[in-house]
Short mmCIF file of C-alpha atoms in Angstrom, two decimals:
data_model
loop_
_atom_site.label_atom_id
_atom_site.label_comp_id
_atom_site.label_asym_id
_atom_site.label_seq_id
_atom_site.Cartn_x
_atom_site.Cartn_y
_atom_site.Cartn_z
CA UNK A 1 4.82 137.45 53.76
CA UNK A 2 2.86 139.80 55.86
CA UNK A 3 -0.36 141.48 55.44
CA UNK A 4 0.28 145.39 55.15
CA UNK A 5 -2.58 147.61 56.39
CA UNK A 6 -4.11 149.60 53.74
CA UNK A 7 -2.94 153.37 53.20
CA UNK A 8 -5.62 156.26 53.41
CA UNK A 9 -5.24 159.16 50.83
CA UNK A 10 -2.50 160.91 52.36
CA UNK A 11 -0.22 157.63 51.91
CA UNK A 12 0.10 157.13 55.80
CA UNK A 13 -1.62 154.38 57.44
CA UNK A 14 -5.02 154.75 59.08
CA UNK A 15 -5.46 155.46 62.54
CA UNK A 16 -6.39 152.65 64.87
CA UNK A 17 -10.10 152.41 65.98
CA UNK A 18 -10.53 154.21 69.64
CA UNK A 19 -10.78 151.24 72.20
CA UNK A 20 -14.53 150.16 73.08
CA UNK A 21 -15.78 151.58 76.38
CA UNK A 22 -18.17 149.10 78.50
CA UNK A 23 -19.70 152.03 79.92
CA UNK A 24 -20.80 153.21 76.90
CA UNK A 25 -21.97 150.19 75.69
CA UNK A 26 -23.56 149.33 78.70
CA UNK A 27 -25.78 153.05 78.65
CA UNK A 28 -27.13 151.92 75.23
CA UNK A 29 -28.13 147.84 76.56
CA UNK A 30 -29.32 148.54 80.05
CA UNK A 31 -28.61 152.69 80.87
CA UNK A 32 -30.58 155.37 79.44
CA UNK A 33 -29.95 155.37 76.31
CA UNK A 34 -31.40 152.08 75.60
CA UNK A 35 -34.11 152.36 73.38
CA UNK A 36 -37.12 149.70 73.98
CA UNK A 37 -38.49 147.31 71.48
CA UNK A 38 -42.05 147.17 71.03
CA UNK A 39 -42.78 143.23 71.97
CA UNK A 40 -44.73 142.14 68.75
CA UNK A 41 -45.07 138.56 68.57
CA UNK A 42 -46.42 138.37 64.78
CA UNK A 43 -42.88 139.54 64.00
CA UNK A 44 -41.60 136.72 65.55
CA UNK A 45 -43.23 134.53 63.41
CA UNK A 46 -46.58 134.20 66.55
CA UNK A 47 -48.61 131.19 66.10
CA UNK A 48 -50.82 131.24 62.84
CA UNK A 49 -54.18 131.13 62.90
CA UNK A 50 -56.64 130.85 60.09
CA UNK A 51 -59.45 133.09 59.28
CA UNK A 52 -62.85 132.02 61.19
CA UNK A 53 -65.30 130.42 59.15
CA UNK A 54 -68.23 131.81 59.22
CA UNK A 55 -69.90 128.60 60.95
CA UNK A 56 -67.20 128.96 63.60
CA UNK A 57 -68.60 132.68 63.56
CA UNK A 58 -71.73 131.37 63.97
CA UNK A 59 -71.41 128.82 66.66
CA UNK A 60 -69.15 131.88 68.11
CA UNK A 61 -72.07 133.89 68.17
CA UNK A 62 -74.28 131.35 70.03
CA UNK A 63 -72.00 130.61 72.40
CA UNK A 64 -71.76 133.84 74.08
CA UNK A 65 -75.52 134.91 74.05
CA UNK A 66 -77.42 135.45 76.85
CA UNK A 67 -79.79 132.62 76.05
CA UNK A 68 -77.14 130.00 75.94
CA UNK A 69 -75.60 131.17 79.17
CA UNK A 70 -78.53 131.06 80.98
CA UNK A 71 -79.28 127.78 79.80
CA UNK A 72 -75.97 126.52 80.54
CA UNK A 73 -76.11 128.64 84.16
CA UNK A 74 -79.63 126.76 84.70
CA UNK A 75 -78.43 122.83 83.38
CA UNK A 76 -74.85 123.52 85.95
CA UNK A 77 -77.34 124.59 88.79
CA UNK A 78 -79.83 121.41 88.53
CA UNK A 79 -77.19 119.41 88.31
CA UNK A 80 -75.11 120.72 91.64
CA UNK A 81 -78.39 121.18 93.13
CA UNK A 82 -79.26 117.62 92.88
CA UNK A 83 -76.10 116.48 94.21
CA UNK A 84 -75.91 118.75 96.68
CA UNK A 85 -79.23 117.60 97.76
CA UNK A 86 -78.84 114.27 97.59
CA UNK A 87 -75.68 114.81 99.55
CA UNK A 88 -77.37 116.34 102.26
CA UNK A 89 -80.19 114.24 102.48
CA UNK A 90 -77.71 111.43 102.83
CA UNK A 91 -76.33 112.84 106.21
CA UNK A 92 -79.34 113.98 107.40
CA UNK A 93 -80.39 111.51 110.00
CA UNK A 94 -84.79 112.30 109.79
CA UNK A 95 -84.40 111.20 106.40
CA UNK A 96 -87.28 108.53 106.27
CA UNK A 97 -88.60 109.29 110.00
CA UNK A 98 -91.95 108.57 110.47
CA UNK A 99 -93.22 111.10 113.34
CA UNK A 100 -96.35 108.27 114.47
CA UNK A 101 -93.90 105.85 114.98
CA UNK A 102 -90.59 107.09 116.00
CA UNK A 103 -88.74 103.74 116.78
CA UNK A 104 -89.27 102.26 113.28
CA UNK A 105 -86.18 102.20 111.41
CA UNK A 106 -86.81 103.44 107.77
CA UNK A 107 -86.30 100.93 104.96
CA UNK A 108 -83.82 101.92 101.98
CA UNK A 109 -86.91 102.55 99.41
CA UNK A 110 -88.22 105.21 102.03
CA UNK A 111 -84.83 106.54 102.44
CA UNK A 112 -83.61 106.58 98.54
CA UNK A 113 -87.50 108.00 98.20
CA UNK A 114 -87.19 110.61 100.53
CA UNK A 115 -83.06 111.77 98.83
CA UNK A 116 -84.56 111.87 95.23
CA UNK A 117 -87.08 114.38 96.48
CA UNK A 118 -84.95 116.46 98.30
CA UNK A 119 -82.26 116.27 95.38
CA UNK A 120 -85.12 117.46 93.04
CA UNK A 121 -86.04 120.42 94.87
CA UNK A 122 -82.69 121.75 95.73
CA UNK A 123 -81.83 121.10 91.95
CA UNK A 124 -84.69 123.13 90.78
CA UNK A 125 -84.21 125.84 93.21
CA UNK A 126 -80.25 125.99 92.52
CA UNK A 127 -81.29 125.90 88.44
CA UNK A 128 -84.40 129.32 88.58
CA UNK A 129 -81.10 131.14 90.65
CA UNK A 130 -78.49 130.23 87.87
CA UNK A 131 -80.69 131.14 85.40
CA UNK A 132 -81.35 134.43 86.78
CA UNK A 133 -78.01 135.45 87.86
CA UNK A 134 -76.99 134.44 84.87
CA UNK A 135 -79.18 135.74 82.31
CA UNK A 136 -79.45 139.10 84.52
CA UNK A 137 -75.39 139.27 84.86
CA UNK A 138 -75.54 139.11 80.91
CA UNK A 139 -78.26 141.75 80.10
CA UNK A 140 -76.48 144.36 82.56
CA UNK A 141 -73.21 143.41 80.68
CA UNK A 142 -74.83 144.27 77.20
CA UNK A 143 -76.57 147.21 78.49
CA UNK A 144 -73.27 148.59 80.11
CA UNK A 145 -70.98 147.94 77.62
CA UNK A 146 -68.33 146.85 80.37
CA UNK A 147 -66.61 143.66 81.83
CA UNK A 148 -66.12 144.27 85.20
CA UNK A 149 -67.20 143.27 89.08
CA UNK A 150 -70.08 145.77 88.91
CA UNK A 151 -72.02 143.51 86.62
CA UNK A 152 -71.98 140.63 89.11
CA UNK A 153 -73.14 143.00 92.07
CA UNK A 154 -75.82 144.06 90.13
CA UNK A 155 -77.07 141.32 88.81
CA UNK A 156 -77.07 139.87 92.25
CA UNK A 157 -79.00 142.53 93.47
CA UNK A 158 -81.49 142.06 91.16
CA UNK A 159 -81.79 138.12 91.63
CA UNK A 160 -82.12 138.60 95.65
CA UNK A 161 -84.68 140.92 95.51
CA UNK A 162 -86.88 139.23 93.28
CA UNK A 163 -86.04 135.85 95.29
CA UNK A 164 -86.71 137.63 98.80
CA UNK A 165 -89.68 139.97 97.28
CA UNK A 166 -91.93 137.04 97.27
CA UNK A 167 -91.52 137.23 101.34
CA UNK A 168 -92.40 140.59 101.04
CA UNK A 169 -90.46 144.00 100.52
CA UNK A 170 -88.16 143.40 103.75
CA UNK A 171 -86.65 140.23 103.09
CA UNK A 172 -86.35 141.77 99.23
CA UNK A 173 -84.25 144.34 100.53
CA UNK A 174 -82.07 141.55 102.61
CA UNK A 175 -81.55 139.80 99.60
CA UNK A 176 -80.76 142.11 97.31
CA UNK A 177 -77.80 143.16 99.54
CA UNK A 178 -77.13 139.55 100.67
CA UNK A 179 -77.03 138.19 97.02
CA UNK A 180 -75.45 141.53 95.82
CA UNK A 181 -72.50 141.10 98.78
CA UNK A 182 -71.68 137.30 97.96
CA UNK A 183 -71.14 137.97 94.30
CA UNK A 184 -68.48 140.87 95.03
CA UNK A 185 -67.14 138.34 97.36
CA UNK A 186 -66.58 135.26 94.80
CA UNK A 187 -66.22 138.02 91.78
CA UNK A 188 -63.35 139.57 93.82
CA UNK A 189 -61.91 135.99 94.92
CA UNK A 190 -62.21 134.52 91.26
CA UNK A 191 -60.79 137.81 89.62
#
């Protein structure tokens, strides 16, 4: 027995649908007419995350204040100082020269001696500059209100002139632009 198509009100049968144009349906998935969807990933279900405590708030909080970044800029500079210094003490062939007696050959306690003090000063030099970039790049950053490579210019600017100002108002100048020209150059690279 077959299946009979269903009447419509005047007792004929109903017309057959109009055949599907692919033009048509291609305007409304990739032509004009297609309407975009607004990518929102909570409606996909995103990735749940729980309200902050307000220790996590807190820590939060410490984390990104100027203090702690300059502390953390400062400990990160001693530390690559002194290894940097070390390192170049290491390849530095006076290390442990003697000027009154040039033909002695240094012993390894002069030698390690003469590395620890060079990694000491170049750590404690490379620290006061973290500190101050650091601590200055955050202050202009709360003062401006703005993210952005201006911050690090500035802030470099300030820590090379009051590094070269000690030499005198010259060499301030120098380093102002020096420092201020090497952090657009590593903010632009990083960035």
């Amino acid at each position: 027995m077959a299946a009979v198509p269903p009447s419509s009100a005047s007792g004929g049968p109903e017309p057959p649908p109009p055949p599907l144009q692919y033009s048509l349906l291609l305007q409304h998935l990739v032509g004009e007419q297609r309407r975009p969807r607004a990518w929102d990933p909570a409606a996909l279900g995103g990735i749940p995350s729980p309200p902050k405590s307000e220790e996590q708030k807190m820590v939060e909080r410490a984390m990104e204040s100027c203090a702690f970044k300059a502390a953390l800029a400062c400990v990160g500079g001693f530390v690559l100082g002194g290894a940097f210094g070390i390192f170049t003490a290491g390849i530095d062939t006076n290390v442990g020269f003697d000027p009154k007696d040039p033909y002695r050959t240094p012993t390894a306690k002069e030698v390690l001696k003469d590395m620890g003090q060079r990694g000491i000063s170049y750590a404690k030099n490379f620290a006061i500059v973290g500190a101050m970039f650091s601590c200055t790049e955050c202050v202009v950053e709360s003062y401006r209100g703005k993210s952005d490579w201006k911050n690090s210019v500035i802030s470099g600017c300030i820590t090379g002139g009051a590094i070269g100002f000690r030499a005198g108002l010259k060499a301030g100048v120098i380093g102002c632009g020096g420092f201020a020209a090497f952090s657009a150059a590593i903010d632009y690279y990083l960035r």
